[in-house]
Short mmCIF file of N, CA and C in Angstrom, two decimals:
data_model
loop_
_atom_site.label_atom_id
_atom_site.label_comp_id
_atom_site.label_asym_id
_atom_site.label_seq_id
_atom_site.Cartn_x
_atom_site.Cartn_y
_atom_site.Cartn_z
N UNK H 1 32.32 -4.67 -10.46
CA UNK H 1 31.63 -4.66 -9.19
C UNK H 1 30.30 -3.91 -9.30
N UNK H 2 30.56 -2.37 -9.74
CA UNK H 2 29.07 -1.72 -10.14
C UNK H 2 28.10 -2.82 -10.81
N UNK H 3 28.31 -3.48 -12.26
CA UNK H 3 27.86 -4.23 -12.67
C UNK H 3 26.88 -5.24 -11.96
N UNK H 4 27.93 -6.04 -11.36
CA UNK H 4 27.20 -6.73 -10.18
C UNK H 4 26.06 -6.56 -9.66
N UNK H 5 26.27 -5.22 -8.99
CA UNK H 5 25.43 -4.64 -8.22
C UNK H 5 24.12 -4.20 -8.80
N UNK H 6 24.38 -4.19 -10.01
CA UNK H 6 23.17 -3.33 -10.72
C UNK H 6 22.60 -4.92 -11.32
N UNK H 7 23.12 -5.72 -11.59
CA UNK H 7 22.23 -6.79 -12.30
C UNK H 7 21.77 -7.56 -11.05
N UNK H 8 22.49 -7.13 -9.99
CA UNK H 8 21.50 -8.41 -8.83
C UNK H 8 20.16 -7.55 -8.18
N UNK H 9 20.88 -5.71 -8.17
CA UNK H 9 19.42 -5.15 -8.04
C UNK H 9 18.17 -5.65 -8.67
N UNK H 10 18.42 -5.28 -9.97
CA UNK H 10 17.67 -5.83 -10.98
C UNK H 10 17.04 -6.90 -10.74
N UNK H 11 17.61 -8.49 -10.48
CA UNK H 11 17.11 -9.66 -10.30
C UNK H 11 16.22 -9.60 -8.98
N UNK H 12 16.53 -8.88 -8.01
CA UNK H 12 15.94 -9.09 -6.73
C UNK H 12 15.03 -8.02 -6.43
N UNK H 13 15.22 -6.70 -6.72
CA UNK H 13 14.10 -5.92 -6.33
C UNK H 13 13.14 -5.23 -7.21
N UNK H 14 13.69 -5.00 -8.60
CA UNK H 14 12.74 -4.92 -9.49
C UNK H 14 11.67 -5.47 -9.78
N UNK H 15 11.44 -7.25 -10.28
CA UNK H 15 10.27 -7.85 -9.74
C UNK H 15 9.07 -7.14 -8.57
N UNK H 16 9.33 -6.76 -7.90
CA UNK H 16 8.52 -6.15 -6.77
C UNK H 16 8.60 -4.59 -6.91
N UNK H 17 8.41 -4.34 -7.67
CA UNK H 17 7.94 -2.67 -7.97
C UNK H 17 6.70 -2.62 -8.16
N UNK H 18 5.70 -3.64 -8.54
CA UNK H 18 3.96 -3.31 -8.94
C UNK H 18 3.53 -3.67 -6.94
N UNK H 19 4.11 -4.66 -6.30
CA UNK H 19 3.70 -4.47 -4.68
C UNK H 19 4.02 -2.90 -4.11
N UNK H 20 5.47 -3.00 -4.40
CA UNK H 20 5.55 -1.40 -3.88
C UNK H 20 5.16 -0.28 -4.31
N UNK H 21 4.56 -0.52 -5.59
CA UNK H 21 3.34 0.72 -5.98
C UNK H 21 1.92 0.37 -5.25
N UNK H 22 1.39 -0.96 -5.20
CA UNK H 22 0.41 -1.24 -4.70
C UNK H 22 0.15 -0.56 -3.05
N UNK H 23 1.26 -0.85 -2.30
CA UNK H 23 1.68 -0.71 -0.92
C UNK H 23 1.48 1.00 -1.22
N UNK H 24 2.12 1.63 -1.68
CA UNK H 24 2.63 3.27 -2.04
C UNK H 24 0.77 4.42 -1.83
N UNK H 25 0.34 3.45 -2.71
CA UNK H 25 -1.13 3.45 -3.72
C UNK H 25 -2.04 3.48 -2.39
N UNK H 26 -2.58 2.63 -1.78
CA UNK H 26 -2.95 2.34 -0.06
C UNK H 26 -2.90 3.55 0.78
N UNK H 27 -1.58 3.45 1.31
CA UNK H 27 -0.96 4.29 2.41
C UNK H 27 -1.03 5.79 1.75
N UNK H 28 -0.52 6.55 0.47
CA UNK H 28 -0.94 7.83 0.04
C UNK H 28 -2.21 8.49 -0.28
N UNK H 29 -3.05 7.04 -1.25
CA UNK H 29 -4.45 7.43 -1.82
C UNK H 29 -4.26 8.58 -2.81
N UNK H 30 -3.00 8.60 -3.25
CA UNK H 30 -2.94 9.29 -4.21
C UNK H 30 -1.76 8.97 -5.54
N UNK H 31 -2.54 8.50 -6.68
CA UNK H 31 -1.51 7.62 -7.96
C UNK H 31 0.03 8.70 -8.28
N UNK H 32 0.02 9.89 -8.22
CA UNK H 32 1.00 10.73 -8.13
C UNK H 32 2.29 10.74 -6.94
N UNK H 33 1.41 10.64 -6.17
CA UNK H 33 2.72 10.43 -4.38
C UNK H 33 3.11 9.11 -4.23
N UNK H 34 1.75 8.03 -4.71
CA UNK H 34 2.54 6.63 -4.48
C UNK H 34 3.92 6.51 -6.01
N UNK H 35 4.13 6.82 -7.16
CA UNK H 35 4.61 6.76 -7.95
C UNK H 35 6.06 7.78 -7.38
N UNK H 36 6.49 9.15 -6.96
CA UNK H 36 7.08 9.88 -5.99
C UNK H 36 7.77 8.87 -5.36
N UNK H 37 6.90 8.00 -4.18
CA UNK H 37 7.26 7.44 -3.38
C UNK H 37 7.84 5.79 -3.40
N UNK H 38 7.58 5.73 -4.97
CA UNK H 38 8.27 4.37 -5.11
C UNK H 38 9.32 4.61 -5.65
N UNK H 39 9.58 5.60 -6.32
CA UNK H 39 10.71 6.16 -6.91
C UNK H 39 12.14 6.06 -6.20
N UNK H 40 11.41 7.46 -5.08
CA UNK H 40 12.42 7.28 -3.94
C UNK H 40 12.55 6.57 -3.55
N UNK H 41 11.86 5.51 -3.16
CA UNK H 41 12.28 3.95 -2.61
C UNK H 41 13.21 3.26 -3.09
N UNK H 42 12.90 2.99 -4.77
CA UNK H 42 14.00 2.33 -5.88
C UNK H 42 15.34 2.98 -5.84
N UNK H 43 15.51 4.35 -6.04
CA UNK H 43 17.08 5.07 -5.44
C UNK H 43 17.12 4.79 -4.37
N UNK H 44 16.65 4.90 -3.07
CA UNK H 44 17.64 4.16 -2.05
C UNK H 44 17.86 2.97 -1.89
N UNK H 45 16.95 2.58 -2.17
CA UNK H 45 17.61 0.99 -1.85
C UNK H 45 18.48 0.39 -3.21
N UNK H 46 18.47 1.41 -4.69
CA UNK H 46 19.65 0.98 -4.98
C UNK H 46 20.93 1.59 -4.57
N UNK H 47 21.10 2.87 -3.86
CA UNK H 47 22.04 3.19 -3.67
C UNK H 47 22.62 2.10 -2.18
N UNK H 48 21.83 1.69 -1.39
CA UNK H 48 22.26 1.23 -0.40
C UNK H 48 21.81 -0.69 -0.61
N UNK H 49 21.80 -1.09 -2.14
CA UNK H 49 21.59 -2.75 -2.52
C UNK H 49 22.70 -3.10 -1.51
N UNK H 50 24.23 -2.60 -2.43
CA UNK H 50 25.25 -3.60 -1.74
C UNK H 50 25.09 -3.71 -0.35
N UNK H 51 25.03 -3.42 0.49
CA UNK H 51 25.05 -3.27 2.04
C UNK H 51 23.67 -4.16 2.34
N UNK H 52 22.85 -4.86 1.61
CA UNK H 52 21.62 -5.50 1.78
C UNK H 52 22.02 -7.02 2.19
N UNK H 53 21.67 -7.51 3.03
CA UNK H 53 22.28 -8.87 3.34
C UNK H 53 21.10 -10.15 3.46
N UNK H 54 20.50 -9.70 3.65
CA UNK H 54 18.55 -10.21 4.13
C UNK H 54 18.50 -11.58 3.09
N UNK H 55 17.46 -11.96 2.70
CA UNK H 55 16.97 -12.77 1.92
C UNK H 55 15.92 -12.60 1.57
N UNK H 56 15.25 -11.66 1.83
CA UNK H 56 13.54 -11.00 1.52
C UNK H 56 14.23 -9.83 0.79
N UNK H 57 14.06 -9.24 0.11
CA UNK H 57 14.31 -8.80 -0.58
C UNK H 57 13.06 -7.75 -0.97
N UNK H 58 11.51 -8.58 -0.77
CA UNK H 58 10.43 -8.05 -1.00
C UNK H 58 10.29 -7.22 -0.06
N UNK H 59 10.70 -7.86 1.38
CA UNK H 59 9.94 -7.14 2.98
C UNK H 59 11.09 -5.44 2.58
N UNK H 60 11.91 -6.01 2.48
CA UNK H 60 12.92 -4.51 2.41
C UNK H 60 12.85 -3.64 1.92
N UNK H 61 12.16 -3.93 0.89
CA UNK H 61 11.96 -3.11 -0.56
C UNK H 61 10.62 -2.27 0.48
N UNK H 62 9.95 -2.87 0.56
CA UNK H 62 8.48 -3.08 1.06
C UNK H 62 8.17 -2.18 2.37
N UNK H 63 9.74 -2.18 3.07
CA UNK H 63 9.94 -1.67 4.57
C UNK H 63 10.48 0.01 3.75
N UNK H 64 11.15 0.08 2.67
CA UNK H 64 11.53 1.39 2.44
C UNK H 64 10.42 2.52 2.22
N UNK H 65 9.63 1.80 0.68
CA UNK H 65 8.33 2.08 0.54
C UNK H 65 7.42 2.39 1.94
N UNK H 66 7.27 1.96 2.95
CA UNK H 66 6.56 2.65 3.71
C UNK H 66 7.52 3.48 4.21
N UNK H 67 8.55 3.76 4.66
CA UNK H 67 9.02 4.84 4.92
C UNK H 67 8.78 5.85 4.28
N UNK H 68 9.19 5.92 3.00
CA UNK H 68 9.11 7.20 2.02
C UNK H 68 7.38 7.53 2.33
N UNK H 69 6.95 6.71 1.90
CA UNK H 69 5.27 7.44 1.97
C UNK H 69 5.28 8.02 3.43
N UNK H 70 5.84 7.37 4.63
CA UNK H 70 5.28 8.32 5.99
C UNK H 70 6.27 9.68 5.65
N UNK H 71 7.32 9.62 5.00
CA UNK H 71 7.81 11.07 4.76
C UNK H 71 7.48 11.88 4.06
N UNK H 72 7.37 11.29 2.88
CA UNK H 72 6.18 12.26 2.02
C UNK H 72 4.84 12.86 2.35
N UNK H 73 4.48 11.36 3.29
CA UNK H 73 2.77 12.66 3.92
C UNK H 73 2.65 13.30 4.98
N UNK H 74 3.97 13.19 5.71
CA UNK H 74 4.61 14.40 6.90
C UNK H 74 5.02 15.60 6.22
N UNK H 75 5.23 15.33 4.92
CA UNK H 75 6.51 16.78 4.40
C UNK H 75 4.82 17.34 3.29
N UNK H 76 3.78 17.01 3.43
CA UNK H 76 2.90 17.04 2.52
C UNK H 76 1.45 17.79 3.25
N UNK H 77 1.52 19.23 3.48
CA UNK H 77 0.34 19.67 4.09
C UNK H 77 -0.70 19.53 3.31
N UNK H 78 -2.10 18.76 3.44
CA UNK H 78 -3.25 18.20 2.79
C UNK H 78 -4.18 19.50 3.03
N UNK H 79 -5.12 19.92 2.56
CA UNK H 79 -5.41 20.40 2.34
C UNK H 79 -6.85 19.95 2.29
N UNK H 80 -7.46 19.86 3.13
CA UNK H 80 -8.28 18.82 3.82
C UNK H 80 -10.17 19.68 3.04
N UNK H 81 -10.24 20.83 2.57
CA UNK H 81 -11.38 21.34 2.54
C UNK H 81 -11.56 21.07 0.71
N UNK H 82 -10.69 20.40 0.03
CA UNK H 82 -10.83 19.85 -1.52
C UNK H 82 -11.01 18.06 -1.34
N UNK H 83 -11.48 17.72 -2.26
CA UNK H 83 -12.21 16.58 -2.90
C UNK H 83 -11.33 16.23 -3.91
N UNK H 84 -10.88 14.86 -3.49
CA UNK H 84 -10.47 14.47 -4.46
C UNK H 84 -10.93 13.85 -5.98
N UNK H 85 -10.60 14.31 -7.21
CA UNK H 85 -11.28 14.00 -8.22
C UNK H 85 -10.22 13.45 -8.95
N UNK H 86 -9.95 12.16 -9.35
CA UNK H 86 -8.96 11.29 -9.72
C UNK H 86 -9.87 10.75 -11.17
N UNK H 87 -8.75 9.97 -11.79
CA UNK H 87 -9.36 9.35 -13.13
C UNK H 87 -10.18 8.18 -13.02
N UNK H 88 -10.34 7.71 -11.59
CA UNK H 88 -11.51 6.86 -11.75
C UNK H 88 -13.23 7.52 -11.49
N UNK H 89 -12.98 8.54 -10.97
CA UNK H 89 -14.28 9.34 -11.41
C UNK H 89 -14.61 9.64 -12.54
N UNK H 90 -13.38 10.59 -12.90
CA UNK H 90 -13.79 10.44 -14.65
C UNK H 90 -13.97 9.61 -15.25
N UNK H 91 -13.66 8.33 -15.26
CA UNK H 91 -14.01 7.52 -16.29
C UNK H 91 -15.37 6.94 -15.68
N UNK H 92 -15.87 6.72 -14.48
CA UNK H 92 -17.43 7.03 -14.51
C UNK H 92 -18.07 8.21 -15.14
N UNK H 93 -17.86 9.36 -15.23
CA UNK H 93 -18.74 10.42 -15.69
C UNK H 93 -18.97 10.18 -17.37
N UNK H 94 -17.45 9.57 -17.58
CA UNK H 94 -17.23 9.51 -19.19
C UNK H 94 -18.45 8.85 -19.88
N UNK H 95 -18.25 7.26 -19.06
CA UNK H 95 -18.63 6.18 -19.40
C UNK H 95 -20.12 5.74 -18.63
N UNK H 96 -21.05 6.51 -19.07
CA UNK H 96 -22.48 6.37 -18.52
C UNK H 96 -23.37 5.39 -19.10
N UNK H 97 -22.71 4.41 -19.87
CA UNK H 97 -23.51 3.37 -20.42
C UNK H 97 -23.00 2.14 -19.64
N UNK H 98 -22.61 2.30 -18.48
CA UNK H 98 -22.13 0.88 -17.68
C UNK H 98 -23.45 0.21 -17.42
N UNK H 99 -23.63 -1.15 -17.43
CA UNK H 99 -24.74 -1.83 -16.58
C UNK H 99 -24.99 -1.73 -15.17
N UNK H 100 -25.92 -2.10 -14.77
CA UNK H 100 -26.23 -2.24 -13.47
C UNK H 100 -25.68 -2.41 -12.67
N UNK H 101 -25.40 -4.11 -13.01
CA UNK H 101 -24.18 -4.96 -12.21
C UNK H 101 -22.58 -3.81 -12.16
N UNK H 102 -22.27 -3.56 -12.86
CA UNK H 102 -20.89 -3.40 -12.93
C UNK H 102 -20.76 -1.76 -12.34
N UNK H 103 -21.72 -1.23 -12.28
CA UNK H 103 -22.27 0.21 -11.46
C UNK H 103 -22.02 0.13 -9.72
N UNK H 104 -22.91 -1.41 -9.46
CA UNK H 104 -22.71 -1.77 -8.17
C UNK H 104 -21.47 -2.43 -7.62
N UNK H 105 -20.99 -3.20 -8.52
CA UNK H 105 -19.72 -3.44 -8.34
C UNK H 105 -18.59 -2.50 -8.31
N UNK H 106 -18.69 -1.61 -9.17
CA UNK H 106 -17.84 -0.02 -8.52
C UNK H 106 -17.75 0.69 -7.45
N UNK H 107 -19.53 0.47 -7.25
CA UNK H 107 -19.62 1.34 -6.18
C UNK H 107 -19.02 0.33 -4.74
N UNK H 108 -19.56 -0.74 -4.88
CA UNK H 108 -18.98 -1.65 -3.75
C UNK H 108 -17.62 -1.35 -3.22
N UNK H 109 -16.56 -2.00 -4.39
CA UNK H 109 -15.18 -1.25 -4.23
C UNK H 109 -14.76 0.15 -3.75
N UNK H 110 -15.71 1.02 -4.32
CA UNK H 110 -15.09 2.86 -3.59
C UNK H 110 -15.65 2.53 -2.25
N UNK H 111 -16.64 1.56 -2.04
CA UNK H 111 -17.06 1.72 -0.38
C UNK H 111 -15.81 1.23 0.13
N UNK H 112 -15.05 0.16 -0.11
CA UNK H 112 -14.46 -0.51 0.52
C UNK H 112 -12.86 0.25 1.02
N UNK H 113 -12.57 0.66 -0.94
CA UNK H 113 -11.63 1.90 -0.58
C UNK H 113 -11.67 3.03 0.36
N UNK H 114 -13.04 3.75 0.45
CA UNK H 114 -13.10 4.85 1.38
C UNK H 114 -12.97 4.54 2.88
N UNK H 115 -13.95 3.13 2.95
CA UNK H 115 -13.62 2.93 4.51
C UNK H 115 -12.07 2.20 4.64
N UNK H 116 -11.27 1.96 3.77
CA UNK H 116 -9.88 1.58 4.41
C UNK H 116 -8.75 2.63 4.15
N UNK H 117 -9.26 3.59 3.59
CA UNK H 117 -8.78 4.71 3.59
C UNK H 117 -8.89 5.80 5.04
N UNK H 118 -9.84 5.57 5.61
CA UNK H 118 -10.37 6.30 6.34
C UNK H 118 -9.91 5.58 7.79
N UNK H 119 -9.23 4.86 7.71
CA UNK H 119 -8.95 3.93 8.96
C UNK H 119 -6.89 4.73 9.24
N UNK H 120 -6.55 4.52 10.12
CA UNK H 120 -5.80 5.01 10.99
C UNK H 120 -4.54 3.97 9.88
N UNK H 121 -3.30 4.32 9.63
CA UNK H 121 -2.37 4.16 9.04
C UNK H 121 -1.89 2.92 9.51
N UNK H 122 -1.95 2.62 10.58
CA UNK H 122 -0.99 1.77 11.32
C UNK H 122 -1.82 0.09 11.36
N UNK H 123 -3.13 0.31 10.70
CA UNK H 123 -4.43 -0.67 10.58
C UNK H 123 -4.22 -1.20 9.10
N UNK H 124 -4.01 0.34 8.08
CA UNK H 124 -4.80 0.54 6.35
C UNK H 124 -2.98 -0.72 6.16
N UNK H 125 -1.86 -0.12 6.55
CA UNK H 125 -1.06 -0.75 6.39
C UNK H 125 -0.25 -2.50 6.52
N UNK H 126 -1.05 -2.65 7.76
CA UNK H 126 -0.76 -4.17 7.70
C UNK H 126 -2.05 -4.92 6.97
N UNK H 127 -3.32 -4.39 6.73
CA UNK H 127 -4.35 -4.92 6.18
C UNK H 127 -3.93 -5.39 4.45
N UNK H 128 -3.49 -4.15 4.14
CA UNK H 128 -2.78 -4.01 2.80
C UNK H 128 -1.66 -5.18 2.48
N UNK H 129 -1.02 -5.11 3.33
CA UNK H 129 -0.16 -5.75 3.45
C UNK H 129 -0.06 -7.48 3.40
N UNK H 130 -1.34 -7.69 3.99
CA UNK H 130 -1.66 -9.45 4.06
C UNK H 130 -2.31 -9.24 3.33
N UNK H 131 -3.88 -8.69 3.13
CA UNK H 131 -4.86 -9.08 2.11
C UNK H 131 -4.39 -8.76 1.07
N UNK H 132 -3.54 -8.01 0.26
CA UNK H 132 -3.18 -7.30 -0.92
C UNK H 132 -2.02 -7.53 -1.32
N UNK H 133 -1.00 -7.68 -0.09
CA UNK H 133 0.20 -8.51 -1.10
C UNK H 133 0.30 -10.36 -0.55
N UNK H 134 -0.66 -9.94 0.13
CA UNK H 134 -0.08 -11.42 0.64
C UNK H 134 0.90 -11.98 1.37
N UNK H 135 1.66 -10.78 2.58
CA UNK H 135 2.91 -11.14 2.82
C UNK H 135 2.44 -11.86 4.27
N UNK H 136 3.60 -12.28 5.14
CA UNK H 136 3.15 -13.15 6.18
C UNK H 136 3.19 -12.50 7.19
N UNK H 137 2.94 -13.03 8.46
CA UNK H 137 2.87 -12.38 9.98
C UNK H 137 4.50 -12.07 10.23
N UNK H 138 5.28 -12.50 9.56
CA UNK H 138 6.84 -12.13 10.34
C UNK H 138 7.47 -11.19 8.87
N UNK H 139 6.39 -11.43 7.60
CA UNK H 139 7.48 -10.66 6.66
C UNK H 139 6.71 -8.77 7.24
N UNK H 140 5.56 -8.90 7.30
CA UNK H 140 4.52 -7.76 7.97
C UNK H 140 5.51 -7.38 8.73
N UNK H 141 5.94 -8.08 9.73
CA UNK H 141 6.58 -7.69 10.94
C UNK H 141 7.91 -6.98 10.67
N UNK H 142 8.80 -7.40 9.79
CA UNK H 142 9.92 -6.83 9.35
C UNK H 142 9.93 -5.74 8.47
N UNK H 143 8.35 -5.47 7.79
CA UNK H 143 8.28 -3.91 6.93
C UNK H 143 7.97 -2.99 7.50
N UNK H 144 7.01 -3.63 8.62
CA UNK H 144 6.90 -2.26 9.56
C UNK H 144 7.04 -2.10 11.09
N UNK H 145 8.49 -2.93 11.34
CA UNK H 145 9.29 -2.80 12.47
C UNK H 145 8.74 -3.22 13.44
N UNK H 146 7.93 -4.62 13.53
CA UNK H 146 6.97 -4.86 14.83
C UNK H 146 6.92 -6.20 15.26
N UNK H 147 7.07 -6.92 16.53
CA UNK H 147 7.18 -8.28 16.31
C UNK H 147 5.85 -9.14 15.32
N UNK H 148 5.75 -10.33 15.03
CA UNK H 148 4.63 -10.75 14.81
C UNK H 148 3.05 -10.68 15.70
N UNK H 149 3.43 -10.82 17.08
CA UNK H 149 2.54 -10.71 17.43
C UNK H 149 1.59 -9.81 17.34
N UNK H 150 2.32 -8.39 17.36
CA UNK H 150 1.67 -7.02 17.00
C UNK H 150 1.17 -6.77 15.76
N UNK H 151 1.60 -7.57 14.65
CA UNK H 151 1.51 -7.51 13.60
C UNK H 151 -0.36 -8.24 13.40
N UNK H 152 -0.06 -9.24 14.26
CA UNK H 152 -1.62 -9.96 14.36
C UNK H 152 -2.59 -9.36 14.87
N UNK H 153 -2.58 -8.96 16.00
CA UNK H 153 -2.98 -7.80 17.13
C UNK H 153 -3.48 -6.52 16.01
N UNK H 154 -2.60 -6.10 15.47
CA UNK H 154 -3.41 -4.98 14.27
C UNK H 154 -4.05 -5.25 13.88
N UNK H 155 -3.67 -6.31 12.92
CA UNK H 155 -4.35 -6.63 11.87
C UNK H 155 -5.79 -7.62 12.34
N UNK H 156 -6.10 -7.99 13.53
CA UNK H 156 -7.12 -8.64 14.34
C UNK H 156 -8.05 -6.76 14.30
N UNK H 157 -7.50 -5.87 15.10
CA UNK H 157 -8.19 -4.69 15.24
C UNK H 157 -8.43 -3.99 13.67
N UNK H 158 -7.60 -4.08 13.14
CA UNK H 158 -8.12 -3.46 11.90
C UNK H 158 -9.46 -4.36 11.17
N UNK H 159 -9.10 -5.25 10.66
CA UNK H 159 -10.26 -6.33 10.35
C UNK H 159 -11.55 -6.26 11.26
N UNK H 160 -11.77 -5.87 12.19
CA UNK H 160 -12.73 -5.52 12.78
C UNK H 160 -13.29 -4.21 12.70
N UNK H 161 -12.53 -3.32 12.62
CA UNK H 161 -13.08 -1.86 12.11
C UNK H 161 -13.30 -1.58 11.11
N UNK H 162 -12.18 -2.23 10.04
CA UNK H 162 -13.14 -2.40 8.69
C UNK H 162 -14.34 -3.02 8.75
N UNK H 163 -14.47 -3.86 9.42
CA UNK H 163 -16.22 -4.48 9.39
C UNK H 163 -16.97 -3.86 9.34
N UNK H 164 -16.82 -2.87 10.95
CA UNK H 164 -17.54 -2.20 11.46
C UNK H 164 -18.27 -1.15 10.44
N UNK H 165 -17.08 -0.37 9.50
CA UNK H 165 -17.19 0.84 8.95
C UNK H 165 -18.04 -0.16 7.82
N UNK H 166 -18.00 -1.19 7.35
CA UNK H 166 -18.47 -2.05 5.86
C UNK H 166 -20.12 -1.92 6.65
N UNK H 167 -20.72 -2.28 7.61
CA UNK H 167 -22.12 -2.60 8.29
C UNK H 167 -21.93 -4.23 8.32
N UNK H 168 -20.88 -4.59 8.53
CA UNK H 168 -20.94 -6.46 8.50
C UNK H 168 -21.17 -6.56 10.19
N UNK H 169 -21.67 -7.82 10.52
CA UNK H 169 -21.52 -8.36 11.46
C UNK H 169 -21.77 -9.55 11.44
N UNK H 170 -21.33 -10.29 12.41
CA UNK H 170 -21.58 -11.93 12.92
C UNK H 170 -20.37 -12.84 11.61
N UNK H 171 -21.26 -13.21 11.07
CA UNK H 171 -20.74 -14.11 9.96
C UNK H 171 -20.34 -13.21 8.44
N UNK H 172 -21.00 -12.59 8.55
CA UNK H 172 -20.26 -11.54 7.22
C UNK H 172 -19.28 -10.76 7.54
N UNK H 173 -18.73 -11.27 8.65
CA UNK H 173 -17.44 -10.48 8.82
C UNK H 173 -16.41 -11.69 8.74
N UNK H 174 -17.06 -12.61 9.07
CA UNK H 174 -15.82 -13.49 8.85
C UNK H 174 -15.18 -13.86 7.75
#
């Protein structure tokens, strides 16, 4: 029976450990707490597989993962007057022979990261969630406990404040 249990874990929620780091990665902004927080995700939901009845398998996994991260950055006093200096800075400082193009293309991306970082949890998360994993308006809805409609409704308001914060308007937002 253990057996079982451990090879259907395996088949069904393992596959989806690089989303739920991705998801982890988002919502923390930090490669140390999202890794923490997928961890803890993978022990509970293998301790509690058998009792799993669903057919998504991803949304669940997906629905734990945000739990753990809102507990981890409740149980996690930030320390708000330090700067974060992560290894993708360093490997700009390292690597000062980048071209032009690929300078601006970095920088593009940290814009994009900072302003969806900087957006309210309940926005950074369903945004993440469709544009980044790709999941749908009702699987959204089942990771983070909300009908679809609300799920659209966010993600309508978030997509717009990301604009806002990007300088898009009219048609470059669409």
């Amino acid at each position: 029976m253990a057996q079982r249990t451990a090879d259907g874990f395996e088949a069904r929620i393992l596959p989806h450990l690089d989303d739920a780091y991705t998801l982890a990665r988002h919502l923390l902004g930090d490669e140390h707490d999202a890794q923490d927080a997928v961890q803890d995700a993978a022990l509970r939901a293998f301790r509690h597989f058998a009792g799993f009845r669903g057919d998504n398998a991803r949304a669940w996994l997906l629905s734990i993962v945000r739990n753990c991260c809102h507990t981890l950055r409740a149980g996690r006093a930030v320390d708000r007057a330090t700067v974060p200096f992560g290894e993708q800075h360093l490997a700009i400082v390292r690597d000062s022979d980048r071209t032009d193009a690929a300078a601006i293309a970095q920088s593009d991306r940290a814009f994009v990261a900072q302003a969806l970082a900087e957006m309210p949890v309940e926005f950074r998360e369903v945004l993440v969630l469709r544009e980044v994993q790709g999941l749908s308006y009702a699987e959204i809805g089942d990771v983070v406990g909300v009908p679809a409609g609300t799920v659209m409704s966010r993600l309508s308001r978030a997509r717009r404040r990301l604009a806002e914060k990007l300088g898009l308007t009219g048609k470059e937002a669409s």
